[in-house]
Coordinates of C-alpha atoms and ligand atoms in Angstrom, one line a residue:
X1 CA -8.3 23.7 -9.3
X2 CA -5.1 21.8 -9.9
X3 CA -3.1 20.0 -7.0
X4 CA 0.5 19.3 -6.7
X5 CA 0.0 15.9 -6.1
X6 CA -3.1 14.0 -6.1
X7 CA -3.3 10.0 -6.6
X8 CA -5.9 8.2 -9.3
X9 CA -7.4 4.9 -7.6
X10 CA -8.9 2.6 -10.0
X11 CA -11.6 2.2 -8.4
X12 CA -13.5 -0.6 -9.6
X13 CA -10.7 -3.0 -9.1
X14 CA -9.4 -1.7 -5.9
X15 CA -13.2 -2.6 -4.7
X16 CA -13.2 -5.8 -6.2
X17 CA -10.3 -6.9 -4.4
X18 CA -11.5 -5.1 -1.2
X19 CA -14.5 -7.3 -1.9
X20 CA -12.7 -10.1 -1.3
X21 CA -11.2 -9.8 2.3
X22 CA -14.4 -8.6 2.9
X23 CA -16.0 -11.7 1.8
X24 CA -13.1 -14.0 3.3
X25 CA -14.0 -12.4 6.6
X26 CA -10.0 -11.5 6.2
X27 CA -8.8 -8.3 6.6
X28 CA -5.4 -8.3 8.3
X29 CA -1.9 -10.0 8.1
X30 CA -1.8 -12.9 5.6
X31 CA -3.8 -13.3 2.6
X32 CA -3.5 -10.3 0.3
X33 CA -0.2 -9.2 2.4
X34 CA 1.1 -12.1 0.9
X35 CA -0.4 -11.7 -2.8
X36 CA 0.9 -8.4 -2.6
X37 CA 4.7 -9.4 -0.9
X38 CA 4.9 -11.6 -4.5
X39 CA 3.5 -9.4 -6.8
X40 CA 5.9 -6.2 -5.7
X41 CA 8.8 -9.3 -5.6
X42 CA 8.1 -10.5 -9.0
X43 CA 7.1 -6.8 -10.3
X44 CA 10.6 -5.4 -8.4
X45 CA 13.4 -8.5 -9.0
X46 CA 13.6 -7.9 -4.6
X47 CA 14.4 -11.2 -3.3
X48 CA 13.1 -10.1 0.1
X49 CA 9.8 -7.9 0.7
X50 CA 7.8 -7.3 3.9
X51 CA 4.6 -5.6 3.5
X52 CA 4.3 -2.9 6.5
X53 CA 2.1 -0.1 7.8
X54 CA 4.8 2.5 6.4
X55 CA 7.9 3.4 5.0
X56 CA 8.2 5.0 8.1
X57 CA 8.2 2.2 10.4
X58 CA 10.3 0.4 7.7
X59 CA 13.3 2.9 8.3
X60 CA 13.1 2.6 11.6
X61 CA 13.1 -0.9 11.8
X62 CA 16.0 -1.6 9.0
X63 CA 18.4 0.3 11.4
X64 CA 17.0 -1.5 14.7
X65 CA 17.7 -4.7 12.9
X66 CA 20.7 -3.7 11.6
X67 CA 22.1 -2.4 15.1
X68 CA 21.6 -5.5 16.9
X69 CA 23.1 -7.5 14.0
X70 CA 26.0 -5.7 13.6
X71 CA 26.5 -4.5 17.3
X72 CA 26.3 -1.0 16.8
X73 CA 26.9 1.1 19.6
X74 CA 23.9 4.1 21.1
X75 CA 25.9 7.3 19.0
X76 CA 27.0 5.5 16.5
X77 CA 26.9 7.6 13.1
X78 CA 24.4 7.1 10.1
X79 CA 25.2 10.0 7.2
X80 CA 22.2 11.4 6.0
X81 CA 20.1 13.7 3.7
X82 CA 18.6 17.1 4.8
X83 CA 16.4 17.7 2.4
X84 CA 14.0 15.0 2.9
X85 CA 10.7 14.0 4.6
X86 CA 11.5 13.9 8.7
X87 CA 10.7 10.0 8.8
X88 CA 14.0 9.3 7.1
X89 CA 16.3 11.2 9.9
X90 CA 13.8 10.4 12.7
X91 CA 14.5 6.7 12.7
X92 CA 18.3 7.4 13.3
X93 CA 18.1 9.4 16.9
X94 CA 15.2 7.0 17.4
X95 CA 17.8 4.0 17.6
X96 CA 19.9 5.7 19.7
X97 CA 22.2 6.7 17.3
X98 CA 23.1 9.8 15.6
X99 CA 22.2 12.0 12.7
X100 CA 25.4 13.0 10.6
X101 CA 24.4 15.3 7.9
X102 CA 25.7 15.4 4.4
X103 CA 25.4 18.4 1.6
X104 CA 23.0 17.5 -1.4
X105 CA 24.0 17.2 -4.9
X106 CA 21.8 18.7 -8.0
X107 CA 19.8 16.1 -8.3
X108 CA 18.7 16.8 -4.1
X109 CA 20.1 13.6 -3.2
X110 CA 23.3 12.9 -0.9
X111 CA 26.5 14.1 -2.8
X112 CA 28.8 11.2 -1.9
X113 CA 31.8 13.8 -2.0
X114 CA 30.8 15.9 1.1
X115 CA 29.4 12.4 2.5
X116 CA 32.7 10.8 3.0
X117 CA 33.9 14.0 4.4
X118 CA 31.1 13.6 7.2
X119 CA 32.8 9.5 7.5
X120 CA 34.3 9.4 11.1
X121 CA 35.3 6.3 12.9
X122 CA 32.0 5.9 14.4
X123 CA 30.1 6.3 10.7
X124 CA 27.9 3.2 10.5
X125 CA 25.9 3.7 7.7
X126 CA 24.3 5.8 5.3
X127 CA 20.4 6.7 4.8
X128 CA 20.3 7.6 1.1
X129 CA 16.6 9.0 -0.2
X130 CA 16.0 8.6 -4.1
X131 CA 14.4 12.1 -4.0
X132 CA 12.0 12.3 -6.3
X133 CA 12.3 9.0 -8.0
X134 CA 15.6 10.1 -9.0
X135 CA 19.1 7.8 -8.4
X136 CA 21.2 10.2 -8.0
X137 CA 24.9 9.4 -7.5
X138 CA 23.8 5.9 -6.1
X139 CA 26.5 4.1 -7.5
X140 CA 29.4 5.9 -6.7
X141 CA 27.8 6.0 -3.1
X142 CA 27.5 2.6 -2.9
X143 CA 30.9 2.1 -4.1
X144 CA 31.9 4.8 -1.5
X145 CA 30.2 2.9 1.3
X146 CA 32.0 -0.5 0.2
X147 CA 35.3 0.9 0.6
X148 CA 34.8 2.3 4.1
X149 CA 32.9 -0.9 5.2
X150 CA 29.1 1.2 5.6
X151 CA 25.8 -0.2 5.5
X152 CA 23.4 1.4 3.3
X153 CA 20.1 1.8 3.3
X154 CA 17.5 3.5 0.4
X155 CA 14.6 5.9 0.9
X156 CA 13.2 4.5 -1.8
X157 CA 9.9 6.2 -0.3
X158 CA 9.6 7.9 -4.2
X159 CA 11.0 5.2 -5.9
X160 CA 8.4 3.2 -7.1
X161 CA 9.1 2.1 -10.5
X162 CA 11.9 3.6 -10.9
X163 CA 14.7 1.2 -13.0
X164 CA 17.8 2.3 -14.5
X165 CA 18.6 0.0 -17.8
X166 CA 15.2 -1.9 -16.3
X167 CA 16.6 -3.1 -13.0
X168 CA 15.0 -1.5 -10.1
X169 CA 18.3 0.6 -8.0
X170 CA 17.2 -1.0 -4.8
X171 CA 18.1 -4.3 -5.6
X172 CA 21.4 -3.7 -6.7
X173 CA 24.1 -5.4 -5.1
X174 CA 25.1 -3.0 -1.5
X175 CA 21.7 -1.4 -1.6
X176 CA 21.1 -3.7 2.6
X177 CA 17.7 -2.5 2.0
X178 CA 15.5 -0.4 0.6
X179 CA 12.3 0.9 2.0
X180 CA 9.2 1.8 -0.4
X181 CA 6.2 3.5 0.5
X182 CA 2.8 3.4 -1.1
X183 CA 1.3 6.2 1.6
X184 CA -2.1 8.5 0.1
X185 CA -0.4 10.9 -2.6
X186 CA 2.9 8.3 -3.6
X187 CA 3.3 6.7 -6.9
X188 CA 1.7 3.8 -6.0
X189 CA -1.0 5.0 -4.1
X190 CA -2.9 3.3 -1.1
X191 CA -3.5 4.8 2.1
X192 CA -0.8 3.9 4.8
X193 CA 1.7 1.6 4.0
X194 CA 5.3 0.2 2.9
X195 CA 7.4 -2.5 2.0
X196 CA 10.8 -3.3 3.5
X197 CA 12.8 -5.5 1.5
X198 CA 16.5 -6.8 2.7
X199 CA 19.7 -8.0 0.3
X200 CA 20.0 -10.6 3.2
X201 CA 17.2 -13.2 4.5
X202 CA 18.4 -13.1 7.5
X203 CA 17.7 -9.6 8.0
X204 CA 14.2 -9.9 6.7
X205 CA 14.0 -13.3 9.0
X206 CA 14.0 -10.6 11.4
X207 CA 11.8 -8.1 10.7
X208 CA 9.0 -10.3 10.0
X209 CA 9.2 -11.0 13.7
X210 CA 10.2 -7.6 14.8
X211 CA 7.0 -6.3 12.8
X212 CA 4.6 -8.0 14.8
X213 CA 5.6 -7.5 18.3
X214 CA 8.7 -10.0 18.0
X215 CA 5.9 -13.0 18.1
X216 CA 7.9 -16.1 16.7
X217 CA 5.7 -16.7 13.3
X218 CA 7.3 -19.9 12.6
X219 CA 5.5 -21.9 15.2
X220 CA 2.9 -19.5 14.8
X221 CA 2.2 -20.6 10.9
X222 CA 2.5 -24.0 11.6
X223 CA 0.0 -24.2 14.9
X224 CA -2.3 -22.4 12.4
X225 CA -2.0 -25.6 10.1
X226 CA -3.6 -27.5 12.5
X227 CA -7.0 -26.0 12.6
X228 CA -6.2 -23.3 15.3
X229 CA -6.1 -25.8 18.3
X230 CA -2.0 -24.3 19.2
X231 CA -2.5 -20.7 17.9
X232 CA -1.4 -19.9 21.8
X233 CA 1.6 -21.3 21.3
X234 CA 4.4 -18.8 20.0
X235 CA 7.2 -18.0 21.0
X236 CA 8.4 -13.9 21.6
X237 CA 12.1 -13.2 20.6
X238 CA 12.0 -9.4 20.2
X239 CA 10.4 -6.5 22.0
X240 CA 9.3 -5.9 18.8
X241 CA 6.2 -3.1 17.3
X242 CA 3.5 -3.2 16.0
X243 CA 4.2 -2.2 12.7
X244 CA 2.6 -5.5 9.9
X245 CA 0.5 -4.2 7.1
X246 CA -2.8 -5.4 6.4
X247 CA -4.6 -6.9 3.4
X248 CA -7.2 -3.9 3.0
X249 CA -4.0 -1.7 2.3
X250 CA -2.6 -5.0 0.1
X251 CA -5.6 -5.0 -2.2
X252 CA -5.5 -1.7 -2.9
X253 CA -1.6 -2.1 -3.8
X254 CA -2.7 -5.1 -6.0
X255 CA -5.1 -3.2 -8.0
X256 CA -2.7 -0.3 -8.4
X257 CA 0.4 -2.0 -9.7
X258 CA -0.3 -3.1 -13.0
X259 CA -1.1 0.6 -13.7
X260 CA 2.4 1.4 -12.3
X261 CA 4.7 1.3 -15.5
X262 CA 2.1 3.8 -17.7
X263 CA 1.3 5.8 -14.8
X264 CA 5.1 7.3 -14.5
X265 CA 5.5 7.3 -18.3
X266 CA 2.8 9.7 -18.3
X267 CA 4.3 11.6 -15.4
X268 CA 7.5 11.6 -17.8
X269 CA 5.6 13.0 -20.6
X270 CA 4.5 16.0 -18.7
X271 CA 8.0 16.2 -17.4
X272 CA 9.2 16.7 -20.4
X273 CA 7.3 19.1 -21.4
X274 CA 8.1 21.2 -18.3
X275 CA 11.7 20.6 -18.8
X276 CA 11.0 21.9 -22.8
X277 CA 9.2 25.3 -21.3
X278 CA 11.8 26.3 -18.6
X279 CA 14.8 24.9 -20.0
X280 CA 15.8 28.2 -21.4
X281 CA 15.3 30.5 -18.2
X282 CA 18.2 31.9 -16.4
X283 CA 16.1 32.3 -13.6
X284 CA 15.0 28.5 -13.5
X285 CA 17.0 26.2 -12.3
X286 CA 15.3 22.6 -13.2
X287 CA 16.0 19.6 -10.8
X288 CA 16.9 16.8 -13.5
X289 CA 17.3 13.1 -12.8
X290 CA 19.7 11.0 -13.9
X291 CA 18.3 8.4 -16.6
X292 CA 15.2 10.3 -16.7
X293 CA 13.6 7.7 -18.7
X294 CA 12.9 5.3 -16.1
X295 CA 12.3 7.9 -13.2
X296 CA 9.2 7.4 -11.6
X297 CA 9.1 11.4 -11.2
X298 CA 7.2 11.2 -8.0
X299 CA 7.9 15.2 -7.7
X300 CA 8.9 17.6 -10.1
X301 CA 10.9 21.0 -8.9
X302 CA 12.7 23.6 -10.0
X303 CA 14.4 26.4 -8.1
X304 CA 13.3 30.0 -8.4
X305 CA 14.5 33.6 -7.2
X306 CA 11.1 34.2 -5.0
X307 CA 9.6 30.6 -4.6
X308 CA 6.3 32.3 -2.0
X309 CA 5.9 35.1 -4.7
X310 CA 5.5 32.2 -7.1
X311 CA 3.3 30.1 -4.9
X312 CA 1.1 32.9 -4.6
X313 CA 1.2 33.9 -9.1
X314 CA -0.1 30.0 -8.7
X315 CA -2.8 29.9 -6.2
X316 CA -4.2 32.9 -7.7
X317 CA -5.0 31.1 -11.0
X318 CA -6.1 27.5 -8.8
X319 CA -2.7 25.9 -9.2
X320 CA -1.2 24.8 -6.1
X321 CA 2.4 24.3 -5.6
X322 CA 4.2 22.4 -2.8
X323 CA 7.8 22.9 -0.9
X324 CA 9.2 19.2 -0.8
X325 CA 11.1 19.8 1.6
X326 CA 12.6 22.1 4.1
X327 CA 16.2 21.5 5.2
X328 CA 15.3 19.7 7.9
X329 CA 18.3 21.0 10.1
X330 CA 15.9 24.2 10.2
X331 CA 13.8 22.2 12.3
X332 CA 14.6 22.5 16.4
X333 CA 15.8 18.6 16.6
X334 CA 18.4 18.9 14.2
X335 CA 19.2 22.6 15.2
X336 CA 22.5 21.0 16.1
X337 CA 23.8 20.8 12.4
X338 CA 22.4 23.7 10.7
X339 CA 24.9 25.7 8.9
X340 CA 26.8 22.7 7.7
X341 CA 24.9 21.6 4.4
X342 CA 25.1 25.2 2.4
X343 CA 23.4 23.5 -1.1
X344 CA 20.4 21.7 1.1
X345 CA 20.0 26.0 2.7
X346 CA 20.3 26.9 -0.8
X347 CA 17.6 24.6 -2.1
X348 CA 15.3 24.8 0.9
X349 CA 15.2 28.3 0.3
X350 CA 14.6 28.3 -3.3
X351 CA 12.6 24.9 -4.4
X352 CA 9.1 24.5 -5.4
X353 CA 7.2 21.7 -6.3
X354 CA 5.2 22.5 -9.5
X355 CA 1.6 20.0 -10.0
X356 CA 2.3 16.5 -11.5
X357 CA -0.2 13.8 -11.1
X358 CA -2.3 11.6 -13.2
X359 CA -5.4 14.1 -13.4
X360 CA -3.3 17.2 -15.1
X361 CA -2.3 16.8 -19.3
X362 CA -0.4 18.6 -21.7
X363 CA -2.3 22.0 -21.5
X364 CA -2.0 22.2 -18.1
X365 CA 1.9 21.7 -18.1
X366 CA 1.9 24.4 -20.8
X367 CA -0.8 26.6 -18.6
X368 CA 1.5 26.2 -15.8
X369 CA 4.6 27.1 -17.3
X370 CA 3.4 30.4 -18.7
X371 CA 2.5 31.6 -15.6
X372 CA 6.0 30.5 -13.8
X373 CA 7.9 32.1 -16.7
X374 CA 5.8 35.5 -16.4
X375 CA 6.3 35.2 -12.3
X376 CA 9.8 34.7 -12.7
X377 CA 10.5 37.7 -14.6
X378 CA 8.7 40.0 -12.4
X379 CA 11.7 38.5 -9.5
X380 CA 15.5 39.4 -9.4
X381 CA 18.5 36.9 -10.2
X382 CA 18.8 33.8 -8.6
X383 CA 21.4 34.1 -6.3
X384 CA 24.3 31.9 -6.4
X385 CA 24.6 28.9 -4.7
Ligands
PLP401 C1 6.5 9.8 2.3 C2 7.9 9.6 2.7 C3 8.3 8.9 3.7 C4 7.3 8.2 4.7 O1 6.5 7.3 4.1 P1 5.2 6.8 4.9 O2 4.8 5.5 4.1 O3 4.2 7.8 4.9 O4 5.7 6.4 6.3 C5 9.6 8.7 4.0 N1 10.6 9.3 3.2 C6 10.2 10.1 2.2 C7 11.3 10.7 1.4 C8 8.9 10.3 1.9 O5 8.5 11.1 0.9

């Protein structure tokens, strides 16, 4: 049986350093959280990270932070992506303010043409997802959200690992944060969690606050220094959540990283070799990255004519496919803008995600590829866009 995604743990070592908050008798905030805040700093050239339970709670909280700082207004605007896991959208409406959606590009992320279309007076920022590992037009969006005086803020939720000329895309200058996630089946694999890191250290200041129910850490840290005796004696600045990682999900993170770099130029290899096999098919339409060389390819897809008939071909020979994702303006709480993004309707309709992970090789790619091509010829054209 083959999976579309499925993550390789090194086991021994993500034990051995589970062994050691075991041992410590330290299992939560602190310690490894720390290790691990370093290692993805040194590993990432970030010169803010926040270890958290989630991406998901790290996109929320980089536009709670950024509301107050800035004094948005409830309704205010952020421009986002369609085609996209819900978390990214969810944390707009959950601030309050609103979900302004912008048409897709070929490489599935925000085409910064129909974005600044979407740019009204109340536009605030932009939520931009590296889909798939893959940068996109990042630069020219950035450069688009400096002229209209937007914040913006990375999904980087696939981006692990991904550089472009060896820099890493969230740290370049107008990226106000970006938000990683190291959730089950992600490149860099633990269970549940995610790293916030800000441009500003103000910002992340905040959030490590805000992450731990808006308990003032400062005093906190320091009554700790003196044996425990003033542990009680913190301050609370935010109504903050509940939302700190923990140094079970930090070892894990620690053991996984130096694996990081080969892992995704293996996923390139099989890449390639997709790309090689469908290249040449009318019927194929192959989602390429920009820079491919350093994409972490955390999903490869391509669009076909009958993407269920071809789910099906798959399944029938143990080869399971994926849909990453639906336009999520399908879904009833963003009803509201459906019809407006015709490219994300076009590619929600038509994308699959074909099995790339660490336990498939070469003969599988090839295996794979045969039966898409044989599939695909059975279907009628793709249909324009
Ligand atoms: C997985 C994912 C998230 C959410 O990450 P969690 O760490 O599970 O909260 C957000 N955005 C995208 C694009 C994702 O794929």
């Amino acid at each position: 049986m083959i999976q579309v995604l499925k993550p390789k743990f090194h086991v021994e070592e993500c034990l051995e350093q589970i062994r050691d908050c075991l041992e410590k008798g330290w299992t939560g905030m602190g310690y490894k959280t720390v290790e691990f805040e370093n290692a993805w700093k040194a590993y990432t050239g970030h010169r803010n990270a926040l270890f958290l339970n989630s991406n998901t709670a790290g996109l929320y909280m980089a536009l709670q932070i950024m509301k107050m700082e800035y004094g948005w207004q409830d309704g205010d605007e952020v421009i986002t992506t369609p085609i996209t896991f819900i978390s990214t959208n969810h944390a707009i409406p959950k601030n309050g303010l609103k979900a302004c959606f912008a048409d897709v590009d070929e490489y599935l992320c925000l085409d910064p043409e129909d974005v600044e279309r979407k740019i009204s007076d109340r536009t605030r920022a932009v939520m931009f997802v590296g889909y798939g590992g893959r940068v996109g037009q990042l630069e020219k969006m950035i450069r688009l959200c400096q002229e209209h005086g937007l914040k913006l803020i990375l999904d980087a939720a696939h981006m692990s690992g991904t550089k472009v000329n060896g820099v890493c895309p969230g740290t370049w200058d107008g990226v106000e944060a970006a938000v990683y996630s190291y959730q089950a089946v992600k490149n860099l694999a633990t269970a549940d969690s995610g790293m916030i890191c800000f441009a500003r250290d103000e910002l992340d200041a905040i959030a490590r606050k805000i992450s731990w129910l808006g308990i003032n850490k400062d005093t906190y840290a320091r009554s700790d220094m003196k044996q425990g005796t003033y542990k009680w004696n913190y301050d609370v600045e935010y109504i903050g959540q509940k939302d700190n990682g923990n140094s079970i999900m930090a070892a894990i993170a620690l053991a996984q990283l130096p694996y990081l770099d080969e892992e995704n130029e293996y996923r390139r290899k099989l890449v390639r070799r997709y790309d090689e096999l469908l290249k040449d098919d009318p019927k194929i339409r192959i989602v390429y990255a920009p820079y491919a060389d350093e994409c972490s390819y955390h999903i490869y897809e391509i669009a076909v004519p009958d993407r269920e008939a071809l789910l099906s071909a798959l399944a029938a020979q143990e080869i399971f496919g994926g849909v990453h994702y639906r336009d999520n303006t399908e879904y009833r709480m963003y009803a509201y803008a459906h019809g407006m993004t015709p490219k994300a309707h076009w590619y929600s309709d038509h994308i699959i995600t074909l099995p790339l992970n660490l336990w498939i090789d070469l003969d599988d790619v090839e295996r794979i590829a045969d039966i898409v091509k044989q599939e695909v010829q059975r279907q009628g054209e793709l249909p324009e866009m």
